[in-house]
mmCIF file of C-alpha atoms (C1' of nucleotides) in Angstrom:
data_model
loop_
_atom_site.group_PDB
_atom_site.id
_atom_site.type_symbol
_atom_site.label_atom_id
_atom_site.label_comp_id
_atom_site.label_asym_id
_atom_site.label_seq_id
_atom_site.Cartn_x
_atom_site.Cartn_y
_atom_site.Cartn_z
ATOM 1 C CA MET A 1 0.000 0.000 0.000
ATOM 2 C CA SER A 2 1.206 3.499 -0.520
ATOM 3 C CA ASP A 3 0.420 3.756 3.179
ATOM 4 C CA LEU A 4 3.413 1.571 3.786
ATOM 5 C CA LEU A 5 5.644 3.579 1.475
ATOM 6 C CA GLU A 6 4.497 6.797 3.148
ATOM 7 C CA ARG A 7 5.290 5.466 6.590
ATOM 8 C CA LEU A 8 8.712 4.376 5.457
ATOM 9 C CA ARG A 9 9.482 7.684 3.782
ATOM 10 C CA GLY A 10 8.447 9.378 7.005
ATOM 11 C CA ARG A 11 11.053 7.362 8.861
ATOM 12 C CA GLY A 12 13.837 8.638 6.642
ATOM 13 C CA TRP A 13 13.924 5.752 4.234
ATOM 14 C CA ARG A 14 15.637 6.668 1.030
ATOM 15 C CA MET A 15 13.165 5.653 -1.629
ATOM 16 C CA THR A 16 14.539 3.441 -4.375
ATOM 17 C CA ALA A 17 12.960 1.396 -7.117
ATOM 18 C CA GLN A 18 14.139 -1.786 -5.418
ATOM 19 C CA ARG A 19 12.546 -0.999 -2.096
ATOM 20 C CA ARG A 20 9.352 0.048 -3.762
ATOM 21 C CA VAL A 21 9.168 -3.256 -5.580
ATOM 22 C CA VAL A 22 9.752 -5.307 -2.442
ATOM 23 C CA ALA A 23 7.052 -3.365 -0.609
ATOM 24 C CA GLU A 24 4.669 -3.880 -3.517
ATOM 25 C CA VAL A 25 5.272 -7.597 -3.576
ATOM 26 C CA LEU A 26 4.565 -7.952 0.118
ATOM 27 C CA ASP A 27 1.552 -5.728 -0.099
ATOM 28 C CA GLY A 28 0.140 -7.253 -3.239
ATOM 29 C CA GLU A 29 -0.711 -10.668 -1.917
ATOM 30 C CA HIS A 30 -1.522 -11.307 1.638
ATOM 31 C CA VAL A 31 0.292 -14.587 1.844
ATOM 32 C CA HIS A 32 3.393 -15.819 3.605
ATOM 33 C CA LEU A 33 6.270 -15.721 1.189
ATOM 34 C CA THR A 34 9.829 -16.890 1.701
ATOM 35 C CA ALA A 35 12.647 -14.480 0.994
ATOM 36 C CA ASP A 36 13.396 -16.254 -2.266
ATOM 37 C CA GLU A 37 9.769 -16.118 -3.335
ATOM 38 C CA VAL A 38 9.780 -12.403 -2.666
ATOM 39 C CA HIS A 39 12.936 -12.177 -4.719
ATOM 40 C CA ALA A 40 11.398 -14.135 -7.596
ATOM 41 C CA ARG A 41 8.385 -11.821 -7.729
ATOM 42 C CA ALA A 42 10.524 -8.750 -7.368
ATOM 43 C CA VAL A 43 12.666 -9.868 -10.289
ATOM 44 C CA ALA A 44 9.527 -10.101 -12.410
ATOM 45 C CA LYS A 45 8.954 -6.401 -11.863
ATOM 46 C CA LEU A 46 12.558 -5.240 -11.781
ATOM 47 C CA PRO A 47 14.853 -7.772 -13.412
ATOM 48 C CA GLU A 48 18.121 -6.381 -12.129
ATOM 49 C CA ILE A 49 17.267 -6.530 -8.423
ATOM 50 C CA SER A 50 19.729 -8.653 -6.467
ATOM 51 C CA ARG A 51 19.122 -11.275 -3.864
ATOM 52 C CA ALA A 52 21.121 -9.404 -1.233
ATOM 53 C CA THR A 53 18.938 -6.340 -1.641
ATOM 54 C CA VAL A 54 15.784 -8.341 -1.083
ATOM 55 C CA TYR A 55 17.255 -9.920 2.028
ATOM 56 C CA ASN A 56 18.422 -6.538 3.317
ATOM 57 C CA THR A 57 15.115 -4.874 2.647
ATOM 58 C CA LEU A 58 13.135 -7.625 4.290
ATOM 59 C CA GLY A 59 15.403 -7.384 7.309
ATOM 60 C CA GLU A 60 14.817 -3.660 7.514
ATOM 61 C CA LEU A 61 11.072 -4.041 7.234
ATOM 62 C CA VAL A 62 11.192 -6.526 10.085
ATOM 63 C CA SER A 63 13.268 -4.193 12.269
ATOM 64 C CA LEU A 64 10.837 -1.392 11.565
ATOM 65 C CA GLY A 65 7.969 -3.597 12.644
ATOM 66 C CA GLU A 66 6.216 -3.409 9.288
ATOM 67 C CA VAL A 67 6.534 -7.101 8.539
ATOM 68 C CA LEU A 68 6.761 -10.176 10.721
ATOM 69 C CA GLU A 69 9.184 -13.030 10.319
ATOM 70 C CA VAL A 70 7.611 -16.419 10.920
ATOM 71 C CA SER A 71 9.260 -19.827 10.933
ATOM 72 C CA THR A 72 6.561 -22.412 10.574
ATOM 73 C CA ASP A 73 8.925 -24.979 9.221
ATOM 74 C CA GLN A 74 12.662 -25.048 9.810
ATOM 75 C CA ARG A 75 13.408 -24.362 6.204
ATOM 76 C CA ALA A 76 13.081 -20.798 4.981
ATOM 77 C CA LYS A 77 11.809 -17.890 7.028
ATOM 78 C CA ARG A 78 8.531 -16.485 5.799
ATOM 79 C CA TYR A 79 7.428 -12.881 5.806
ATOM 80 C CA ASP A 80 4.000 -11.859 6.998
ATOM 81 C CA PRO A 81 2.796 -8.399 6.001
ATOM 82 C CA ASN A 82 0.021 -8.570 8.591
ATOM 83 C CA ALA A 83 2.248 -7.103 11.294
ATOM 84 C CA HIS A 84 -0.202 -4.680 12.829
ATOM 85 C CA GLN A 85 -2.666 -7.210 14.131
ATOM 86 C CA PRO A 86 -1.313 -9.841 16.479
ATOM 87 C CA HIS A 87 -2.133 -13.315 15.329
ATOM 88 C CA HIS A 88 -0.907 -16.881 15.235
ATOM 89 C CA HIS A 89 -0.583 -19.487 12.525
ATOM 90 C CA LEU A 90 -2.216 -22.684 11.404
ATOM 91 C CA VAL A 91 -0.019 -24.820 9.175
ATOM 92 C CA CYS A 92 -0.849 -27.814 7.020
ATOM 93 C CA ALA A 93 1.593 -30.579 7.876
ATOM 94 C CA GLN A 94 1.406 -31.925 4.338
ATOM 95 C CA CYS A 95 1.412 -29.049 1.879
ATOM 96 C CA GLY A 96 2.694 -26.309 4.165
ATOM 97 C CA ALA A 97 -0.243 -23.953 3.620
ATOM 98 C CA ILE A 98 -0.428 -21.249 6.261
ATOM 99 C CA ARG A 99 -3.464 -19.391 7.584
ATOM 100 C CA ASP A 100 -3.514 -16.568 10.086
ATOM 101 C CA VAL A 101 -5.672 -17.457 13.081
ATOM 102 C CA HIS A 102 -6.872 -15.657 16.186
ATOM 103 C CA PRO A 103 -7.282 -17.977 19.152
ATOM 104 C CA VAL A 104 -9.364 -16.779 22.074
ATOM 105 C CA GLY A 105 -7.629 -16.311 25.396
ATOM 106 C CA ASN A 106 -4.126 -15.170 26.141
ATOM 107 C CA PRO A 107 -1.495 -17.891 26.305
ATOM 108 C CA LEU A 108 0.816 -15.538 28.200
ATOM 109 C CA LYS A 109 -1.562 -15.879 31.159
ATOM 110 C CA ASP A 110 -1.301 -19.636 30.975
ATOM 111 C CA LEU A 111 2.349 -19.660 31.981
ATOM 112 C CA PRO A 112 2.473 -19.560 35.787
ATOM 113 C CA ASP A 113 5.242 -17.662 37.545
ATOM 114 C CA SER A 114 6.622 -20.945 38.795
ATOM 115 C CA GLU A 115 7.241 -21.913 35.163
ATOM 116 C CA ARG A 116 9.027 -18.719 34.186
ATOM 117 C CA PHE A 117 12.415 -19.459 35.755
ATOM 118 C CA GLY A 118 13.104 -15.783 36.321
ATOM 119 C CA PHE A 119 12.682 -14.933 32.644
ATOM 120 C CA THR A 120 10.980 -11.698 31.663
ATOM 121 C CA VAL A 121 8.508 -13.187 29.226
ATOM 122 C CA SER A 122 7.401 -10.729 26.606
ATOM 123 C CA ASP A 123 5.965 -12.650 23.742
ATOM 124 C CA VAL A 124 4.408 -15.931 22.762
ATOM 125 C CA GLU A 125 4.140 -17.606 19.399
ATOM 126 C CA VAL A 126 1.568 -20.315 18.796
ATOM 127 C CA THR A 127 1.640 -22.634 15.801
ATOM 128 C CA TYR A 128 -1.216 -25.022 15.210
ATOM 129 C CA ARG A 129 -0.532 -27.985 12.956
ATOM 130 C CA GLY A 130 -2.987 -30.149 11.113
ATOM 131 C CA VAL A 131 -4.178 -31.152 7.683
ATOM 132 C CA CYS A 132 -5.920 -28.727 5.381
ATOM 133 C CA PRO A 133 -9.156 -29.622 3.537
ATOM 134 C CA ASN A 134 -7.326 -29.984 0.220
ATOM 135 C CA CYS A 135 -4.815 -32.482 1.536
ATOM 136 C CA ALA A 136 -7.490 -34.333 3.515
ATOM 137 C CA ALA A 137 -9.486 -34.803 0.296
ATOM 138 C CA ALA A 138 -6.519 -36.152 -1.612
ATOM 139 C CA MET B 1 19.718 -44.562 29.472
ATOM 140 C CA SER B 2 20.043 -48.214 28.774
ATOM 141 C CA ASP B 3 16.251 -48.050 28.853
ATOM 142 C CA LEU B 4 16.464 -46.201 25.587
ATOM 143 C CA LEU B 5 18.921 -48.675 24.094
ATOM 144 C CA GLU B 6 16.727 -51.563 25.202
ATOM 145 C CA ARG B 7 13.659 -50.028 23.595
ATOM 146 C CA LEU B 8 15.550 -49.494 20.392
ATOM 147 C CA ARG B 9 16.950 -52.975 20.302
ATOM 148 C CA GLY B 10 13.439 -54.268 20.847
ATOM 149 C CA ARG B 11 12.348 -52.438 17.732
ATOM 150 C CA GLY B 12 14.882 -54.234 15.602
ATOM 151 C CA TRP B 13 17.592 -51.631 15.697
ATOM 152 C CA ARG B 14 20.949 -53.048 14.794
ATOM 153 C CA MET B 15 23.195 -51.914 17.623
ATOM 154 C CA THR B 16 26.358 -50.137 16.567
ATOM 155 C CA ALA B 17 28.959 -48.140 18.422
ATOM 156 C CA GLN B 18 27.822 -44.996 16.586
ATOM 157 C CA ARG B 19 24.208 -45.313 17.596
ATOM 158 C CA ARG B 20 25.132 -46.075 21.141
ATOM 159 C CA VAL B 21 27.228 -42.932 21.318
ATOM 160 C CA VAL B 22 24.471 -40.717 19.900
ATOM 161 C CA ALA B 23 21.984 -42.132 22.369
ATOM 162 C CA GLU B 24 24.428 -41.559 25.214
ATOM 163 C CA VAL B 25 24.998 -37.956 24.220
ATOM 164 C CA LEU B 26 21.293 -37.214 24.146
ATOM 165 C CA ASP B 27 20.710 -39.023 27.360
ATOM 166 C CA GLY B 28 23.688 -37.593 29.199
ATOM 167 C CA GLU B 29 22.585 -34.017 29.380
ATOM 168 C CA HIS B 30 19.020 -32.980 29.373
ATOM 169 C CA VAL B 31 19.497 -29.955 27.191
ATOM 170 C CA HIS B 32 18.516 -29.001 23.680
ATOM 171 C CA LEU B 33 21.409 -29.682 21.372
ATOM 172 C CA THR B 34 21.684 -28.963 17.680
ATOM 173 C CA ALA B 35 22.646 -31.788 15.355
ATOM 174 C CA ASP B 36 26.161 -30.396 15.058
ATOM 175 C CA GLU B 37 26.511 -30.129 18.817
ATOM 176 C CA VAL B 38 25.460 -33.746 19.108
ATOM 177 C CA HIS B 39 28.036 -34.562 16.460
ATOM 178 C CA ALA B 40 30.763 -32.675 18.301
ATOM 179 C CA ARG B 41 30.088 -34.544 21.529
ATOM 180 C CA ALA B 42 29.809 -37.827 19.720
ATOM 181 C CA VAL B 43 33.189 -37.260 18.087
ATOM 182 C CA ALA B 44 34.692 -36.781 21.536
ATOM 183 C CA LYS B 45 33.654 -40.315 22.398
ATOM 184 C CA LEU B 46 34.108 -41.931 19.004
ATOM 185 C CA PRO B 47 36.414 -39.871 16.799
ATOM 186 C CA GLU B 48 35.612 -41.570 13.516
ATOM 187 C CA ILE B 49 31.850 -41.015 13.624
ATOM 188 C CA SER B 50 30.632 -39.100 10.593
ATOM 189 C CA ARG B 51 28.245 -36.215 10.364
ATOM 190 C CA ALA B 52 25.845 -38.113 8.133
ATOM 191 C CA THR B 53 25.509 -40.883 10.686
ATOM 192 C CA VAL B 54 24.595 -38.427 13.416
ATOM 193 C CA TYR B 55 21.981 -36.815 11.187
ATOM 194 C CA ASN B 56 20.600 -40.202 10.182
ATOM 195 C CA THR B 57 20.467 -41.470 13.723
ATOM 196 C CA LEU B 58 18.784 -38.340 15.015
ATOM 197 C CA GLY B 59 16.228 -38.607 12.238
ATOM 198 C CA GLU B 60 15.514 -42.203 13.185
ATOM 199 C CA LEU B 61 15.135 -41.347 16.840
ATOM 200 C CA VAL B 62 12.639 -38.670 15.878
ATOM 201 C CA SER B 63 10.636 -41.070 13.696
ATOM 202 C CA LEU B 64 10.579 -43.570 16.505
ATOM 203 C CA GLY B 65 9.221 -40.898 18.822
ATOM 204 C CA GLU B 66 12.141 -41.130 21.222
ATOM 205 C CA VAL B 67 13.328 -37.598 20.636
ATOM 206 C CA LEU B 68 11.573 -34.381 19.623
ATOM 207 C CA GLU B 69 12.737 -31.945 17.032
ATOM 208 C CA VAL B 70 12.229 -28.327 18.047
ATOM 209 C CA SER B 71 12.906 -25.185 16.055
ATOM 210 C CA THR B 72 13.032 -22.312 18.462
ATOM 211 C CA ASP B 73 15.106 -20.201 16.170
ATOM 212 C CA GLN B 74 15.243 -20.542 12.421
ATOM 213 C CA ARG B 75 18.809 -21.671 12.499
ATOM 214 C CA ALA B 76 19.513 -25.257 13.410
ATOM 215 C CA LYS B 77 16.957 -27.783 14.579
ATOM 216 C CA ARG B 78 17.409 -28.840 18.162
ATOM 217 C CA TYR B 79 16.797 -32.242 19.654
ATOM 218 C CA ASP B 80 14.875 -32.678 22.862
ATOM 219 C CA PRO B 81 15.235 -36.029 24.627
ATOM 220 C CA ASN B 82 12.189 -35.258 26.777
ATOM 221 C CA ALA B 83 9.802 -36.747 24.214
ATOM 222 C CA HIS B 84 7.569 -38.671 26.562
ATOM 223 C CA GLN B 85 6.071 -35.724 28.381
ATOM 224 C CA PRO B 86 4.349 -33.071 26.284
ATOM 225 C CA HIS B 87 5.707 -29.627 26.935
ATOM 226 C CA HIS B 88 6.456 -26.286 25.374
ATOM 227 C CA HIS B 89 9.482 -24.014 25.326
ATOM 228 C CA LEU B 90 10.664 -20.763 26.790
ATOM 229 C CA VAL B 91 13.505 -19.167 24.862
ATOM 230 C CA CYS B 92 15.832 -16.315 25.760
ATOM 231 C CA ALA B 93 15.769 -13.823 22.912
ATOM 232 C CA GLN B 94 19.355 -12.827 23.639
ATOM 233 C CA CYS B 95 21.395 -15.906 24.426
ATOM 234 C CA GLY B 96 19.071 -18.555 23.035
ATOM 235 C CA ALA B 97 18.796 -20.546 26.262
ATOM 236 C CA ILE B 98 15.842 -22.911 26.231
ATOM 237 C CA ARG B 99 13.757 -24.228 29.122
ATOM 238 C CA ASP B 100 10.966 -26.746 28.982
ATOM 239 C CA VAL B 101 7.746 -25.294 30.389
ATOM 240 C CA HIS B 102 4.284 -26.606 31.126
ATOM 241 C CA PRO B 103 1.593 -23.954 30.692
ATOM 242 C CA VAL B 104 -1.798 -24.544 32.259
ATOM 243 C CA GLY B 105 -4.757 -24.869 29.949
ATOM 244 C CA ASN B 106 -5.018 -26.376 26.516
ATOM 245 C CA PRO B 107 -4.353 -24.028 23.609
ATOM 246 C CA LEU B 108 -6.084 -26.442 21.252
ATOM 247 C CA LYS B 109 -9.341 -25.496 22.952
ATOM 248 C CA ASP B 110 -8.632 -21.832 22.355
ATOM 249 C CA LEU B 111 -8.969 -22.164 18.601
ATOM 250 C CA PRO B 112 -12.660 -21.862 17.718
ATOM 251 C CA ASP B 113 -14.086 -23.893 14.869
ATOM 252 C CA SER B 114 -14.633 -20.698 12.943
ATOM 253 C CA GLU B 115 -10.868 -20.204 12.954
ATOM 254 C CA ARG B 116 -10.000 -23.681 11.731
ATOM 255 C CA PHE B 117 -10.806 -23.194 8.060
ATOM 256 C CA GLY B 118 -11.699 -26.848 7.652
ATOM 257 C CA PHE B 119 -8.325 -28.034 8.886
ATOM 258 C CA THR B 120 -8.085 -31.129 11.062
ATOM 259 C CA VAL B 121 -5.980 -29.607 13.814
ATOM 260 C CA SER B 122 -3.930 -32.186 15.654
ATOM 261 C CA ASP B 123 -1.145 -30.415 17.408
ATOM 262 C CA VAL B 124 -0.052 -27.079 18.778
ATOM 263 C CA GLU B 125 3.386 -25.768 19.538
ATOM 264 C CA VAL B 126 3.846 -22.833 21.886
ATOM 265 C CA THR B 127 7.064 -20.864 22.169
ATOM 266 C CA TYR B 128 7.417 -18.186 24.816
ATOM 267 C CA ARG B 129 10.105 -15.595 24.271
ATOM 268 C CA GLY B 130 11.736 -13.340 26.793
ATOM 269 C CA VAL B 131 14.992 -12.523 28.513
ATOM 270 C CA CYS B 132 16.614 -14.932 30.928
ATOM 271 C CA PRO B 133 17.933 -13.804 34.331
ATOM 272 C CA ASN B 134 21.543 -14.018 33.175
ATOM 273 C CA CYS B 135 21.023 -11.753 30.195
ATOM 274 C CA ALA B 136 18.839 -9.379 32.192
ATOM 275 C CA ALA B 137 21.650 -8.962 34.717
ATOM 276 C CA ALA B 138 24.231 -8.205 32.050
ATOM 277 C "C1'" DC C 1 19.398 22.665 -12.049
ATOM 278 C "C1'" DC C 2 23.633 20.407 -10.803
ATOM 279 C "C1'" DC C 3 26.920 18.196 -7.325
ATOM 280 C "C1'" DG C 4 28.663 15.557 -4.009
ATOM 281 C "C1'" DG C 5 28.261 12.756 0.071
ATOM 282 C "C1'" DC C 6 26.855 8.818 1.762
ATOM 283 C "C1'" DG C 7 23.245 5.491 2.042
ATOM 284 C "C1'" DA C 8 21.880 1.678 -0.976
ATOM 285 C "C1'" DA C 9 22.448 -1.908 -4.613
ATOM 286 C "C1'" DT C 10 25.182 -5.303 -6.848
ATOM 287 C "C1'" DA C 11 27.673 -9.773 -7.877
ATOM 288 C "C1'" DG C 12 29.480 -13.213 -6.080
ATOM 289 C "C1'" DA C 13 32.189 -15.439 -2.528
ATOM 290 C "C1'" DC C 14 31.415 -17.521 1.727
ATOM 291 C "C1'" DA C 15 29.066 -19.827 5.835
ATOM 292 C "C1'" DT C 16 25.780 -22.855 7.897
ATOM 293 C "C1'" DT C 17 22.721 -26.553 8.003
ATOM 294 C "C1'" DG C 18 21.105 -30.454 6.034
ATOM 295 C "C1'" DT C 19 20.664 -34.316 2.288
ATOM 296 C "C1'" DC C 20 22.291 -37.713 -0.883
ATOM 297 C "C1'" DT C 21 25.262 -41.278 -3.074
ATOM 298 C "C1'" DA C 22 28.334 -44.998 -3.939
ATOM 299 C "C1'" DA C 23 31.415 -47.844 -1.826
ATOM 300 C "C1'" DA C 24 33.161 -50.216 2.164
ATOM 301 C "C1'" DG C 25 32.162 -52.049 6.815
ATOM 302 C "C1'" DC C 26 30.190 -54.809 10.234
ATOM 303 C "C1'" DA C 27 26.110 -56.867 13.340
ATOM 304 C "C1'" DA C 28 23.571 -60.822 13.808
ATOM 305 C "C1'" DG C 29 21.441 -65.094 12.485
ATOM 306 C "C1'" DC C 30 22.604 -69.543 10.683
ATOM 307 C "C1'" DG D 1 32.863 -68.318 10.635
ATOM 308 C "C1'" DC D 2 30.064 -66.984 6.617
ATOM 309 C "C1'" DT D 3 26.594 -64.350 4.413
ATOM 310 C "C1'" DT D 4 23.287 -60.924 4.088
ATOM 311 C "C1'" DG D 5 21.883 -56.629 3.947
ATOM 312 C "C1'" DC D 6 21.542 -52.841 7.180
ATOM 313 C "C1'" DT D 7 24.987 -49.090 8.511
ATOM 314 C "C1'" DT D 8 28.652 -46.104 8.095
ATOM 315 C "C1'" DT D 9 31.631 -43.198 5.641
ATOM 316 C "C1'" DA D 10 33.583 -39.166 2.985
ATOM 317 C "C1'" DG D 11 32.550 -35.884 0.406
ATOM 318 C "C1'" DA D 12 29.712 -33.806 -3.112
ATOM 319 C "C1'" DC D 13 25.634 -31.304 -3.409
ATOM 320 C "C1'" DA D 14 21.585 -28.274 -2.153
ATOM 321 C "C1'" DA D 15 19.120 -24.622 0.202
ATOM 322 C "C1'" DT D 16 19.158 -20.581 2.779
ATOM 323 C "C1'" DG D 17 21.305 -16.756 4.449
ATOM 324 C "C1'" DT D 18 25.375 -13.336 5.304
ATOM 325 C "C1'" DC D 19 29.203 -10.474 4.088
ATOM 326 C "C1'" DT D 20 32.377 -7.589 1.330
ATOM 327 C "C1'" DA D 21 34.225 -4.530 -1.954
ATOM 328 C "C1'" DT D 22 32.743 -1.904 -5.498
ATOM 329 C "C1'" DT D 23 29.542 0.846 -8.064
ATOM 330 C "C1'" DC D 24 25.371 3.381 -8.190
ATOM 331 C "C1'" DG D 25 22.112 6.898 -7.508
ATOM 332 C "C1'" DC D 26 18.916 9.576 -4.139
ATOM 333 C "C1'" DC D 27 18.367 13.976 -2.442
ATOM 334 C "C1'" DG D 28 19.672 18.211 0.159
ATOM 335 C "C1'" DG D 29 22.703 22.247 -0.447
ATOM 336 C "C1'" DG D 30 24.330 25.479 -3.465
#
DNA sequence: CCCGGCGAATAGACATTGTCTAAAGCAAGC
DNA sequence: GCTTGCTTTAGACAATGTCTATTCGCCGGG
């Protein structure tokens, strides 16, 4: 969204064609892409963009809190543009499809002090695993 | 534990020095080692053990349900010998230390049907993140 | 409107983690 | 002690990510 580009410009981002393209890719489809998938789509719009730039830009977007990094499998990190609404993930164990979900309740409350071992717990990440309708049908 | 070796033998495992060493490493310290850490400790006991064997053996132990694979960061997988009691993890965002924790409540119940998108949800993995006492003191 | 400084992009080497293969080794039953 | 075929081995390969030195080009000052 140009919203995103505006916010970034406001934070002193130097605007370049490459960064614009990466932002467009993330904004265009609300899915969970890997860095290399982002790169592939960026290349389609701007053939000379390099892999390092995509990685750098994604890293910056994560630091700025505009995009979330999620690791639902232990292969590639995925990037979730839905950073402004807290949510968790539901992953198909067979095809890897990912859906954003919003469980009720607050799992942070479910961790008693006696189970915190002196840690300052600030965040919790919940990943549900199962089989999606497509894979169940097959 | 020889318990573990007995169970494995009972399942038709051919017993080799390499497998014994990997089992000993996992059993010796109840921590969460990466595959390469397991390999390093295995080499200390059996210098000629190869990396592939450690990876293979770990994979077999996981398939047999004797060890759990956990991915608390998106770097290396870690192996948790505490496979027979369900639990979740608390990770230090700074040093990466991992503790097993047992939250109250069942997060599976917190996911309403309307948020399941037709998936058959079978499992949930909860990772708490925070700062451990050591890192907080530093 | 043009320049120059410095932030950003590039290509490609490098690092880490994990997988695969073909050949040699060895556990276990006979 | 043989034989069988499961295991191990070394190293190549693959996937993902990081780093570096160099070149590029955005944008504020003139």
